[in-house]
mmCIF file of C-alpha atoms and ligand atoms in Angstrom:
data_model
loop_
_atom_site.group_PDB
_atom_site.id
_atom_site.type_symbol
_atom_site.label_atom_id
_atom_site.label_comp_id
_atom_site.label_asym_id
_atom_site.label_seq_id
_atom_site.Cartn_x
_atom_site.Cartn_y
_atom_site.Cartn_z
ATOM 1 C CA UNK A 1 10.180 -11.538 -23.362
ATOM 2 C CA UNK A 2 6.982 -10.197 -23.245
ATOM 3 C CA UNK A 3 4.921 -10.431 -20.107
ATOM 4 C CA UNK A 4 1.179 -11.158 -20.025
ATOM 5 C CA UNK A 5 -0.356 -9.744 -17.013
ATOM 6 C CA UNK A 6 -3.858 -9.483 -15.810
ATOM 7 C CA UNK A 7 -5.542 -7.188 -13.336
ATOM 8 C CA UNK A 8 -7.631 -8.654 -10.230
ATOM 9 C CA UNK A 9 -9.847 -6.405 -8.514
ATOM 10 C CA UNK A 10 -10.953 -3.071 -11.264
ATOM 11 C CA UNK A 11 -11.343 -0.355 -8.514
ATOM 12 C CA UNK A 12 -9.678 2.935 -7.697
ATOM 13 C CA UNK A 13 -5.966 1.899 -7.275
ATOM 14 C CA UNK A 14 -6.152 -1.028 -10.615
ATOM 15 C CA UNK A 15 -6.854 2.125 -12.511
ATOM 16 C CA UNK A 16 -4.012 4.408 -11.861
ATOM 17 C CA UNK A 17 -1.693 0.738 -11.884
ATOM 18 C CA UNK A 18 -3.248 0.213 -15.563
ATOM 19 C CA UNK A 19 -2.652 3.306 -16.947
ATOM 20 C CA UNK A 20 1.300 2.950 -16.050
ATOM 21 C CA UNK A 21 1.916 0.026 -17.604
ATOM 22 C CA UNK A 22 1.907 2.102 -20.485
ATOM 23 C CA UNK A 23 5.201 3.131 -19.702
ATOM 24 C CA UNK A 24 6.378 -0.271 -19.574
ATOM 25 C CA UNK A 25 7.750 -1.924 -22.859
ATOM 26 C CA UNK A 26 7.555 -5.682 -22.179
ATOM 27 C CA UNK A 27 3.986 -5.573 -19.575
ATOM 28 C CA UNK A 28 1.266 -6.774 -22.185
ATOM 29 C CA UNK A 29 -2.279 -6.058 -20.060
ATOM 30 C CA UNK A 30 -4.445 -9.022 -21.281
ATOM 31 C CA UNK A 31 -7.109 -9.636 -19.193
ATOM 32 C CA UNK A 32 -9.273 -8.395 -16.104
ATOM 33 C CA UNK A 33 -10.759 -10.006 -13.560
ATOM 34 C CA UNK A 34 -13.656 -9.103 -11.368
ATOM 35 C CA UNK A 35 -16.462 -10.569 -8.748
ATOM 36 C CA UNK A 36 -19.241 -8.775 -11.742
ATOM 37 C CA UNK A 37 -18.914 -9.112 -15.469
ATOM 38 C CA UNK A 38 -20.110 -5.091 -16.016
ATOM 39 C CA UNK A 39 -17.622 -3.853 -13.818
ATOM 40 C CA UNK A 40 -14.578 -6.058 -15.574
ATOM 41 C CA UNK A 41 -15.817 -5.067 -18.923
ATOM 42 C CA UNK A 42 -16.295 -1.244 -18.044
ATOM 43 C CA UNK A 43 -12.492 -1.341 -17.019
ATOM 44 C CA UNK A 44 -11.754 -3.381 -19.575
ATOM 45 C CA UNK A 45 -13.369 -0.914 -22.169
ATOM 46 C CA UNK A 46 -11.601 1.903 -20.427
ATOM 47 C CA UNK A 47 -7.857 0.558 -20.671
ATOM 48 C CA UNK A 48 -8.430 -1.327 -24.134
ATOM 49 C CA UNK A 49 -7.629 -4.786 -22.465
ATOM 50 C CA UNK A 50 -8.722 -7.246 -24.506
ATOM 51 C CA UNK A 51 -10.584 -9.719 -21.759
ATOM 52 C CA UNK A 52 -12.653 -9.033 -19.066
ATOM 53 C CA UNK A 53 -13.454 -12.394 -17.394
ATOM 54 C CA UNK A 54 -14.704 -13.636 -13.903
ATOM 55 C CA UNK A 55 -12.424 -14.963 -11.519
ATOM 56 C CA UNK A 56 -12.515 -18.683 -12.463
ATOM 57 C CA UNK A 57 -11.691 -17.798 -15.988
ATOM 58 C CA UNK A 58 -9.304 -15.456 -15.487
ATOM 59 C CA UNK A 59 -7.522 -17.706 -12.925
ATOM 60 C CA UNK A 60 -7.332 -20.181 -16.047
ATOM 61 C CA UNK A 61 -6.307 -17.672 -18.774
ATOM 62 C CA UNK A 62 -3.194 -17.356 -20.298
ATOM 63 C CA UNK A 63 -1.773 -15.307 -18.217
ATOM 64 C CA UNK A 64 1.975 -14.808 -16.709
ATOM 65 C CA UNK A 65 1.622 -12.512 -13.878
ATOM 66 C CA UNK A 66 -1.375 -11.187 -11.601
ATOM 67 C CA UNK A 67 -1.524 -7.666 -10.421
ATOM 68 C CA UNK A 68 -3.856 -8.169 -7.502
ATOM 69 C CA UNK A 69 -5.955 -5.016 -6.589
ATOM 70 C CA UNK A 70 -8.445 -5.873 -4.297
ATOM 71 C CA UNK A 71 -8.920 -4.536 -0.637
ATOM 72 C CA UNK A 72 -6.101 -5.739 1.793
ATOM 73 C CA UNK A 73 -8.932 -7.949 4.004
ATOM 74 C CA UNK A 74 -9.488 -9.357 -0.278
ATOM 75 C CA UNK A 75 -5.879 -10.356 -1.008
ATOM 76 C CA UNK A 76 -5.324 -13.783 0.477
ATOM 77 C CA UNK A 77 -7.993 -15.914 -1.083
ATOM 78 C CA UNK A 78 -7.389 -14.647 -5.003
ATOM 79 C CA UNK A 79 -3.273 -14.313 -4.179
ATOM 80 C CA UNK A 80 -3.775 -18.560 -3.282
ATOM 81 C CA UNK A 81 -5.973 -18.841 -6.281
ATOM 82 C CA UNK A 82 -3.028 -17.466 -8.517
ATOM 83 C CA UNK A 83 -0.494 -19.188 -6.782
ATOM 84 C CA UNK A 84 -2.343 -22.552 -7.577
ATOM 85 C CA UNK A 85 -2.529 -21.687 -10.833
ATOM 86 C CA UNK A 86 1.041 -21.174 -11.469
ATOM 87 C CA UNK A 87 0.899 -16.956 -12.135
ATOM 88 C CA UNK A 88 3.211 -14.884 -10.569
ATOM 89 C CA UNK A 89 1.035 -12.558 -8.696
ATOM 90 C CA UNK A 90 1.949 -8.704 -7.729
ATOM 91 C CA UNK A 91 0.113 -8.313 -4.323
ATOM 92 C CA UNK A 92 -1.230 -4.947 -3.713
ATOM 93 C CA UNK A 93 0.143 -3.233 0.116
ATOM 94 C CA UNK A 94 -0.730 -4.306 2.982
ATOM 95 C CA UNK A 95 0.196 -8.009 1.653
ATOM 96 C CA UNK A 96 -2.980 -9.090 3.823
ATOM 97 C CA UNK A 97 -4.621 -8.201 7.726
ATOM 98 C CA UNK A 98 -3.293 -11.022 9.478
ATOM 99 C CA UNK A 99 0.265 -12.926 10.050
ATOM 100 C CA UNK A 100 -1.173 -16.221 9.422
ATOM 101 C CA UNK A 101 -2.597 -15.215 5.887
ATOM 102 C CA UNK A 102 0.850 -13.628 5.149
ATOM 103 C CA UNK A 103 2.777 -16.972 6.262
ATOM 104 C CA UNK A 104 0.304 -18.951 3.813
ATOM 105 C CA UNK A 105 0.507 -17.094 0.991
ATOM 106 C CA UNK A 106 4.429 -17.195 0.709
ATOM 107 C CA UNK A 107 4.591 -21.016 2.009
ATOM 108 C CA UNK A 108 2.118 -21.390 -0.826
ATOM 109 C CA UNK A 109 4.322 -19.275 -3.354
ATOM 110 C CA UNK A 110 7.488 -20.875 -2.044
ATOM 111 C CA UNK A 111 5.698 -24.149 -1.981
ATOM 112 C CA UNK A 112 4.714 -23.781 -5.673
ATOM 113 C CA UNK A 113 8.073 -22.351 -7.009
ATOM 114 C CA UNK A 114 5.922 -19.211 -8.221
ATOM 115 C CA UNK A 115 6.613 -15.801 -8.277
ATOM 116 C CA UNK A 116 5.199 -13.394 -5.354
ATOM 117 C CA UNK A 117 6.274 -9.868 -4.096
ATOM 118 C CA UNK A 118 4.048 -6.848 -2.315
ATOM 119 C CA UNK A 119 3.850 -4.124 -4.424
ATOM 120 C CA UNK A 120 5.608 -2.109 -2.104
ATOM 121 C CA UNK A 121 6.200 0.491 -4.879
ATOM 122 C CA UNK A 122 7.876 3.007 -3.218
ATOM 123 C CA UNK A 123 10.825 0.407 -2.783
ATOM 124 C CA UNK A 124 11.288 0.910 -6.424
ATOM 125 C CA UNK A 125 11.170 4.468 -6.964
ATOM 126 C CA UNK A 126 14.671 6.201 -8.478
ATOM 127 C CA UNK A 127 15.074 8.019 -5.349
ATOM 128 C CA UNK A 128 14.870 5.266 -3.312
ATOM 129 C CA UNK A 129 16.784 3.175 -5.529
ATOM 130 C CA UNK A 130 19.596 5.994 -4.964
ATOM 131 C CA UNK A 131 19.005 6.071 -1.448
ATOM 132 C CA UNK A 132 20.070 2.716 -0.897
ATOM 133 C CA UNK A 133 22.521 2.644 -2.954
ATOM 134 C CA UNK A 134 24.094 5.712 -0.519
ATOM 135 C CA UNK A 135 23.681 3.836 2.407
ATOM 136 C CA UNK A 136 24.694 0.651 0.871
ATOM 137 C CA UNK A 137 28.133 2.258 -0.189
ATOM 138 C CA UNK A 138 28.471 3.831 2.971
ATOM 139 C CA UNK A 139 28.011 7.578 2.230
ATOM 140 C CA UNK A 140 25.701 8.026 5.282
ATOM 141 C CA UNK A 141 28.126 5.744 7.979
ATOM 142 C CA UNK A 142 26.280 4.051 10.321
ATOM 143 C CA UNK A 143 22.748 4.515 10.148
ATOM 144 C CA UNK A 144 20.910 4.825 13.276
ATOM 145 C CA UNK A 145 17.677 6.430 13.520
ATOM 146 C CA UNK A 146 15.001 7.336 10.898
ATOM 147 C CA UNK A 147 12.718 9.081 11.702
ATOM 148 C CA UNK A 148 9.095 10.358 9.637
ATOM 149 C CA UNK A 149 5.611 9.932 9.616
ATOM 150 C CA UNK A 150 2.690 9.442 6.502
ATOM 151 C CA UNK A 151 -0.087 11.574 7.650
ATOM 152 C CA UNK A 152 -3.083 11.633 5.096
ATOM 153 C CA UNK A 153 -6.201 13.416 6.659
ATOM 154 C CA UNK A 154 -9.024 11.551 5.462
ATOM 155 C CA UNK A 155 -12.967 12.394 5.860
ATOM 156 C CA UNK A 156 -14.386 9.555 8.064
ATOM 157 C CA UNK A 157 -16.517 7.245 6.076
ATOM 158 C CA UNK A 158 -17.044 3.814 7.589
ATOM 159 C CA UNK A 159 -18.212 2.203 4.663
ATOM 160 C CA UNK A 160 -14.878 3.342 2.442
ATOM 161 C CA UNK A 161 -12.287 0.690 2.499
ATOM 162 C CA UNK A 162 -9.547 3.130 4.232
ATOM 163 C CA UNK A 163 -12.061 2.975 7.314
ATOM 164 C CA UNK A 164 -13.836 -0.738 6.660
ATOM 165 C CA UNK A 165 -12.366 -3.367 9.054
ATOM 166 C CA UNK A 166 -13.883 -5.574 6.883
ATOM 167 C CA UNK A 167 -12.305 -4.675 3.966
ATOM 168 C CA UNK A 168 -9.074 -3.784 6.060
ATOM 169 C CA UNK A 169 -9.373 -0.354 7.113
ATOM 170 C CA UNK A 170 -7.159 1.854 9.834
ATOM 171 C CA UNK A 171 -4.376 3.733 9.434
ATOM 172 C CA UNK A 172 -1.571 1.159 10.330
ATOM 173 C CA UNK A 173 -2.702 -1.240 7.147
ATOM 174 C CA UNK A 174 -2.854 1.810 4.988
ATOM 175 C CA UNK A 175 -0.189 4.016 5.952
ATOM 176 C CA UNK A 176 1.775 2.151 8.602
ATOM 177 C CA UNK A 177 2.926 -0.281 6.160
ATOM 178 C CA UNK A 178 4.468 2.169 4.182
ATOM 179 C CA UNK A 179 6.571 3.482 7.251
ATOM 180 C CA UNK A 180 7.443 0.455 8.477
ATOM 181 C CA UNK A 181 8.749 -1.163 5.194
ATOM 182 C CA UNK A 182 10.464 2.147 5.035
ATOM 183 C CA UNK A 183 12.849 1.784 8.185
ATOM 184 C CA UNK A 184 12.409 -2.215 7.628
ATOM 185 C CA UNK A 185 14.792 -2.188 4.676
ATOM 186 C CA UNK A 186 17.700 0.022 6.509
ATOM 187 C CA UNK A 187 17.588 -1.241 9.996
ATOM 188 C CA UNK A 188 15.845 -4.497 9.946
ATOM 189 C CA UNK A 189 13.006 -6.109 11.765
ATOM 190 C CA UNK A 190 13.273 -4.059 15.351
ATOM 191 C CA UNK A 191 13.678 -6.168 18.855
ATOM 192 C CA UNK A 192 10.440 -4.544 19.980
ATOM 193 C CA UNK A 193 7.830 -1.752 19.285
ATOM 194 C CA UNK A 194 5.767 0.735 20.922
ATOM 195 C CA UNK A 195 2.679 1.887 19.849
ATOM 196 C CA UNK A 196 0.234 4.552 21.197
ATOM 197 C CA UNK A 197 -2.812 6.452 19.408
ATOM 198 C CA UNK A 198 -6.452 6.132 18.758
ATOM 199 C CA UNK A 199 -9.466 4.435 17.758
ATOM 200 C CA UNK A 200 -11.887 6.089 15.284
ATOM 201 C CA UNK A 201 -15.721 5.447 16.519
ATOM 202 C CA UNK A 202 -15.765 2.309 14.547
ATOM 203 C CA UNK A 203 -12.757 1.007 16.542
ATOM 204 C CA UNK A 204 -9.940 1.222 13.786
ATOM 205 C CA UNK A 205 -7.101 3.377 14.023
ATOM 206 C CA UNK A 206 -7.076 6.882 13.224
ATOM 207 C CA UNK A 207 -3.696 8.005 14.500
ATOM 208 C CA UNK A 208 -0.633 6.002 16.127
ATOM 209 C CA UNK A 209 3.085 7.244 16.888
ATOM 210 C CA UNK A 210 5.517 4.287 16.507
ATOM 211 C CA UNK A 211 8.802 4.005 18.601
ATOM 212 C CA UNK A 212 10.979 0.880 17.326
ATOM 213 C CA UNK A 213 13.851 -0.148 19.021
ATOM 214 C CA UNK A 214 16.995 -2.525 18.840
ATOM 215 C CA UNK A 215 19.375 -4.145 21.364
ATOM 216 C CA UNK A 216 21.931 -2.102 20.474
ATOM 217 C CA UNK A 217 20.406 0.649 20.557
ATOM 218 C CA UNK A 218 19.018 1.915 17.373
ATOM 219 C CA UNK A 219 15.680 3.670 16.950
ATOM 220 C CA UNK A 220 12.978 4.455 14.706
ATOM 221 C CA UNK A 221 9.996 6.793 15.630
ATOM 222 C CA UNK A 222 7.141 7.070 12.564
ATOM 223 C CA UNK A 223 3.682 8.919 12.998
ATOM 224 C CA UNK A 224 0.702 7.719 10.909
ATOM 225 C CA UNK A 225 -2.596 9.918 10.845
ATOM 226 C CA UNK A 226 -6.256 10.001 9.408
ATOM 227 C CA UNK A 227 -7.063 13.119 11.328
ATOM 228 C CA UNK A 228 -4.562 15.727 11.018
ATOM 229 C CA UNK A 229 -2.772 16.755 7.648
ATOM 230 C CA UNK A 230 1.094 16.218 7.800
ATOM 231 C CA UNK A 231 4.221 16.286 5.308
ATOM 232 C CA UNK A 232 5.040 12.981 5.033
ATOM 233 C CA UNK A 233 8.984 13.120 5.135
ATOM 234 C CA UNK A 234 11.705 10.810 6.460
ATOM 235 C CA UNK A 235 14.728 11.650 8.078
ATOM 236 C CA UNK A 236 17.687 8.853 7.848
ATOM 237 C CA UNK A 237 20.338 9.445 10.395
ATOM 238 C CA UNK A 238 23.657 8.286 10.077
ATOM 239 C CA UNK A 239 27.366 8.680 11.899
ATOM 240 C CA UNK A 240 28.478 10.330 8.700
ATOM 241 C CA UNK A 241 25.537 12.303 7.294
ATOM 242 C CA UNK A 242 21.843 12.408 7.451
ATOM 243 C CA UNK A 243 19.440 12.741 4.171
ATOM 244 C CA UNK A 244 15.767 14.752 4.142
ATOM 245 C CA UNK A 245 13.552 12.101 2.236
ATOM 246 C CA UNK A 246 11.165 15.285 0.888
ATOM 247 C CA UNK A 247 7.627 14.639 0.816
ATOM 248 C CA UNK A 248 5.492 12.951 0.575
ATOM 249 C CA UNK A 249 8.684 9.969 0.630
ATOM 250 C CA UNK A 250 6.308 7.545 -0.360
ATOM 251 C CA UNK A 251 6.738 8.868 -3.566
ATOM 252 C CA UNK A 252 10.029 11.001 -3.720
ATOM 253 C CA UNK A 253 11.493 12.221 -6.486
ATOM 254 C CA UNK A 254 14.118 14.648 -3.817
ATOM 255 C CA UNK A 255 16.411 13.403 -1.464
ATOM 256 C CA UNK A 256 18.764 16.571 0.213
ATOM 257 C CA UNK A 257 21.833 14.800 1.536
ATOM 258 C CA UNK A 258 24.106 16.341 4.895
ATOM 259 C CA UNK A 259 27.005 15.574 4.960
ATOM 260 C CA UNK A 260 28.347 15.400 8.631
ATOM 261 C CA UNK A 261 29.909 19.338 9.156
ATOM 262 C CA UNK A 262 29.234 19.923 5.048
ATOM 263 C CA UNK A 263 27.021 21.861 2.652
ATOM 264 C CA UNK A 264 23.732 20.433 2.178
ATOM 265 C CA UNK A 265 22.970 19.138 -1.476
ATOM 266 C CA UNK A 266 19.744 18.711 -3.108
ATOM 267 C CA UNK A 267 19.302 15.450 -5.639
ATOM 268 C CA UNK A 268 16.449 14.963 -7.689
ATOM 269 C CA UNK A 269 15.479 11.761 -9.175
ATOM 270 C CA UNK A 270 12.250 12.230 -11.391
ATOM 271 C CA UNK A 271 9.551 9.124 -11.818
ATOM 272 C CA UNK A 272 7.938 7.968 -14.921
ATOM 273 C CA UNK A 273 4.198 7.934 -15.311
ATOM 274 C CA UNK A 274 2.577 7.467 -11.875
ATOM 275 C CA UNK A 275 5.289 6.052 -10.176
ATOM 276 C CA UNK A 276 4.240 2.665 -10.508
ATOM 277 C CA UNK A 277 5.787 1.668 -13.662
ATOM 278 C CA UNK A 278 8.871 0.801 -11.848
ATOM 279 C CA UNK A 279 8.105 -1.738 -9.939
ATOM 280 C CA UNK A 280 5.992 -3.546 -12.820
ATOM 281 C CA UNK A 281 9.347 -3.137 -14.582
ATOM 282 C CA UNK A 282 11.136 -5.264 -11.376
ATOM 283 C CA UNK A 283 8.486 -7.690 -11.763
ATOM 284 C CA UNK A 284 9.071 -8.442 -15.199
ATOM 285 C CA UNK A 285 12.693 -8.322 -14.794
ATOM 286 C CA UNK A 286 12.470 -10.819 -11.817
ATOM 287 C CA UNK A 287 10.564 -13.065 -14.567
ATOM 288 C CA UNK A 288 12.725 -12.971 -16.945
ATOM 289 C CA UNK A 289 15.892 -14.158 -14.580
ATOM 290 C CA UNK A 290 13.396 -16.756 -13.357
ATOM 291 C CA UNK A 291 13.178 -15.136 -9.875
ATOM 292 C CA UNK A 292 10.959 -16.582 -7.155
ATOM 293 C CA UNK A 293 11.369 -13.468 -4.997
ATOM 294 C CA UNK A 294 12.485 -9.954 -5.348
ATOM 295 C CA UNK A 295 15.741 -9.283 -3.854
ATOM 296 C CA UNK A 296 14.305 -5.814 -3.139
ATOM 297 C CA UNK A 297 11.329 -6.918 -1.385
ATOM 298 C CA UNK A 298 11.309 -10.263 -0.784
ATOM 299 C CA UNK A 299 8.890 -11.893 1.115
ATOM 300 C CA UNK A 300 10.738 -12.041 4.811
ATOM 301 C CA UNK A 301 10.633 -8.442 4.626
ATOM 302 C CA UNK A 302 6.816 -8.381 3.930
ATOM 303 C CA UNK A 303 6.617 -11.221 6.666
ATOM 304 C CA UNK A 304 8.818 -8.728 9.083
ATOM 305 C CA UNK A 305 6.414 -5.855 8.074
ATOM 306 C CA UNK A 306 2.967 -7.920 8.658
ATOM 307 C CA UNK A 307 4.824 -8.843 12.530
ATOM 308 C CA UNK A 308 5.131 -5.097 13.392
ATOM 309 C CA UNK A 309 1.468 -4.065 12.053
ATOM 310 C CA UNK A 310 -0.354 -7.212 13.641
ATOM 311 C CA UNK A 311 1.918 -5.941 16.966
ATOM 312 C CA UNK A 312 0.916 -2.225 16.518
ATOM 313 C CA UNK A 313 -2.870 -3.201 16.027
ATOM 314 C CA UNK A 314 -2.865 -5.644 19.089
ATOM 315 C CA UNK A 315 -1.489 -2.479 21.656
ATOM 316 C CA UNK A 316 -3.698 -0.266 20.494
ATOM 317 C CA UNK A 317 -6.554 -2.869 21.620
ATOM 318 C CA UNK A 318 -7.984 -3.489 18.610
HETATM 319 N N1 LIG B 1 0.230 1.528 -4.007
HETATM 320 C C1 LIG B 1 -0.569 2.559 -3.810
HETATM 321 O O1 LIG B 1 -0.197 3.715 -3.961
HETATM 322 C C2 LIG B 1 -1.967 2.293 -3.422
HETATM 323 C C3 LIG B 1 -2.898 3.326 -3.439
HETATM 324 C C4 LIG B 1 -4.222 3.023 -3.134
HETATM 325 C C5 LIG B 1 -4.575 1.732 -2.796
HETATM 326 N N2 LIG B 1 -3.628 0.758 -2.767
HETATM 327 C C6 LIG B 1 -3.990 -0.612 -2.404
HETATM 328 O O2 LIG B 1 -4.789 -1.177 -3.436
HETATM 329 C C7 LIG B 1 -5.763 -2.053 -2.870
HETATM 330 C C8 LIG B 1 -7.122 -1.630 -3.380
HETATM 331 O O3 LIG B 1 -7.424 -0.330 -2.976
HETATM 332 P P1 LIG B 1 -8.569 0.525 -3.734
HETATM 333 O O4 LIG B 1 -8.686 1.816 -3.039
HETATM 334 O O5 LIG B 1 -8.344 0.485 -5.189
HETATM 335 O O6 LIG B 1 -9.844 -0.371 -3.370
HETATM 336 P P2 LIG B 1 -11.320 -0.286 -3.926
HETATM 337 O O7 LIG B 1 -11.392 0.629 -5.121
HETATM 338 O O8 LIG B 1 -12.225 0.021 -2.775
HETATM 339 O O9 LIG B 1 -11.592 -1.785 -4.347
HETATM 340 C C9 LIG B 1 -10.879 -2.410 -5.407
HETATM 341 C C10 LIG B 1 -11.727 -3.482 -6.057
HETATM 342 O O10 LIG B 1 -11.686 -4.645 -5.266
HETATM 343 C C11 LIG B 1 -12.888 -5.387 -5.496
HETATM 344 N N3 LIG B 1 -13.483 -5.694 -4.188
HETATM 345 C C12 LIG B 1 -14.045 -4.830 -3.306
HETATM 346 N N4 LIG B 1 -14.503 -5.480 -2.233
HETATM 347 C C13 LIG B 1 -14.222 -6.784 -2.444
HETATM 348 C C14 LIG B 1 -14.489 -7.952 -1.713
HETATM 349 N N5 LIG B 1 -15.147 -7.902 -0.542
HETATM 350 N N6 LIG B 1 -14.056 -9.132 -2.232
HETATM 351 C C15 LIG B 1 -13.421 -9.199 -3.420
HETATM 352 N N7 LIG B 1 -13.175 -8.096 -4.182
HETATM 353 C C16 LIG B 1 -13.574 -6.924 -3.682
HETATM 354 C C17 LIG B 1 -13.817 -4.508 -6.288
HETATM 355 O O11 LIG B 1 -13.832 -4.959 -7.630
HETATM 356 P P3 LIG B 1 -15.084 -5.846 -8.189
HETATM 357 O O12 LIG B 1 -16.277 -5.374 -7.450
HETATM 358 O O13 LIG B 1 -15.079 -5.490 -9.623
HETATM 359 O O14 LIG B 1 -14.736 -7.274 -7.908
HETATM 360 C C18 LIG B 1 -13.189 -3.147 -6.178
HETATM 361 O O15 LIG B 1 -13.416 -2.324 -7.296
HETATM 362 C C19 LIG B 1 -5.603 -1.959 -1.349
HETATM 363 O O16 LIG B 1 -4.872 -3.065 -0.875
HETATM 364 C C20 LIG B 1 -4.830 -0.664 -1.150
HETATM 365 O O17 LIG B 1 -4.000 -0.617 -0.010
HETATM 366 C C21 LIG B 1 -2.345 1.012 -3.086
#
């Protein structure tokens, strides 16, 4: 089966998603959508997809699946418009800026009986895939603590969507979502959080350390940064073993695995394209077993993810 997707928002990240679906037999790109006809045409010109159409059309096109590409703040009106219109939509990460949007969007995907998953990409990834598969089986014994950061030093540019609040700028919906889905899918949603940092001069966050904790005592700590440069590693502890994630884990290819009172081995687990092939592949593959959800990231985990960031945001006093 042969899956007819169209793009929803032609900026910086649609183009490095478009050119991977190249490396996907089965993703046919059929149409983009955009708030201007130039700018869907250019893009449309520039990946050979046949349509470029505005929203209302493209929202009524024969189309299977929406990759949506817009700013975070952007997500939740067009992700309901697809919904309503029976596509299965790919939401770009973070899912949206605000629980309540979140909730919406998968009542209204749950609601509908259609097809919706964050493209949490790195979820997807061979290494990760290999990673879990490790932990699943046991290799690692009890995980405990992970700990990591994602620290990206950025230039400071208020109007740029990284810094925006109205397009959903700060650090924890750009790179905190990446280390909280991260420890989200080994230890679960945590009993509480603490958050400390600071505010860039437009009051979004720049920088925020992250302790998570659970009853029984489990603990995550994760940095996220604007303003310093970092690695961008992840360290997952267990009672048997602990594995390096090497940077930047977002989108590993090497994982270096420690056995408890061993020899440490390196394993390397290479990507195709840009990385983001993989989880288009997922997406189809959920499609053609008639999924609703991905059993990789389904939606309670984006729901979990969208708790801890709107919790984060709210200590910092935001
Ligand atoms: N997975 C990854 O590795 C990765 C990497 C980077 C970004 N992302 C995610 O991808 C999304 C887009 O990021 P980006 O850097 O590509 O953004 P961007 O280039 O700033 O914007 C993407 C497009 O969204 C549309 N748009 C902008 N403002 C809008 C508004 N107010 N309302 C409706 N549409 C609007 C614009 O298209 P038109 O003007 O043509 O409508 C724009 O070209 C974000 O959620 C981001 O977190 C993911």
């Amino acid at each position: 089966m042969s899956v007819r997707w169209g793009i929803a928002g032609p900026g910086r990240m649609a183009a490095v998603m478009a050119a991977d679906f190249a490396h996907v037999p089965g993703a046919e790109l059929v149409a983009v959508g955009s708030r201007s006809a130039e700018r869907a045409q250019a893009f449309a010109d520039q990946f050979g997809i046949p349509r470029a159409l505005d929203y209302d059309a493209f929202f009524a096109a024969d189309i299977d699946a929406v990759y949506l590409a817009t700013p975070h703040a952007q997500h939740t009106d067009l992700a309901l418009a697809a919904i309503e219109a029976g596509k299965a939509v790919l939401i770009e990460k973070s899912f949206t800026i605000s629980v309540a949007d979140s909730i919406a969007i998968v009542e209204a995907a749950r609601a509908r009986g259609v097809f919706a998953m964050e493209a949490m990409w790195t979820r997807f990834l061979p290494a990760m895939i290999e990673l879990r598969r490790m932990v699943e089986a046991g290799d690692l014994g009890e995980v405990r603590t992970i700990q990591g950061d994602l620290i990206a030093a950025r230039e400071y540019d208020p109007a740029d969507r990284l810094f925006n609040p109205e397009l959903g700028g700060g650090a924890v919906y750009d790179l905190g979502v990446y280390v909280l889905a991260f420890v989200q899918q080994f230890l679960g949603e945590p009993d509480r959080v603490v958050a400390t940092g600071g505010l860039l001069p437009n009051g979004v966050e720049g920088e925020v350390g992250m302790l998570l904790g659970w009853d029984d005592g489990r603990f995550a700590s994760e940095a996220i940064s604007f303003r310093v440069a970092g690695p961008g590693r992840q360290l997952v502890a267990g009672t048997q073993g602990w594995v390096d994630v090497k940077p930047r884990f977002h989108r590993a290819e090497t994982l270096v695995w420690h056995p408890r009172g061993g020899e440490p081995r390196e394993l390397h687990f290479p990507k195709r394209g840009a990385g983001y092939c993989h989880e288009i592949e997922h997406v189809n593959q959920c499609l053609a077993e008639g999924l609703t959800e991905s059993p990789v990231m389904p939606l309670d985990d984006t729901l979990a993810v969208q708790r801890l960031m709107a919790e984060v945001v709210r200590q910092l006093g935001r």
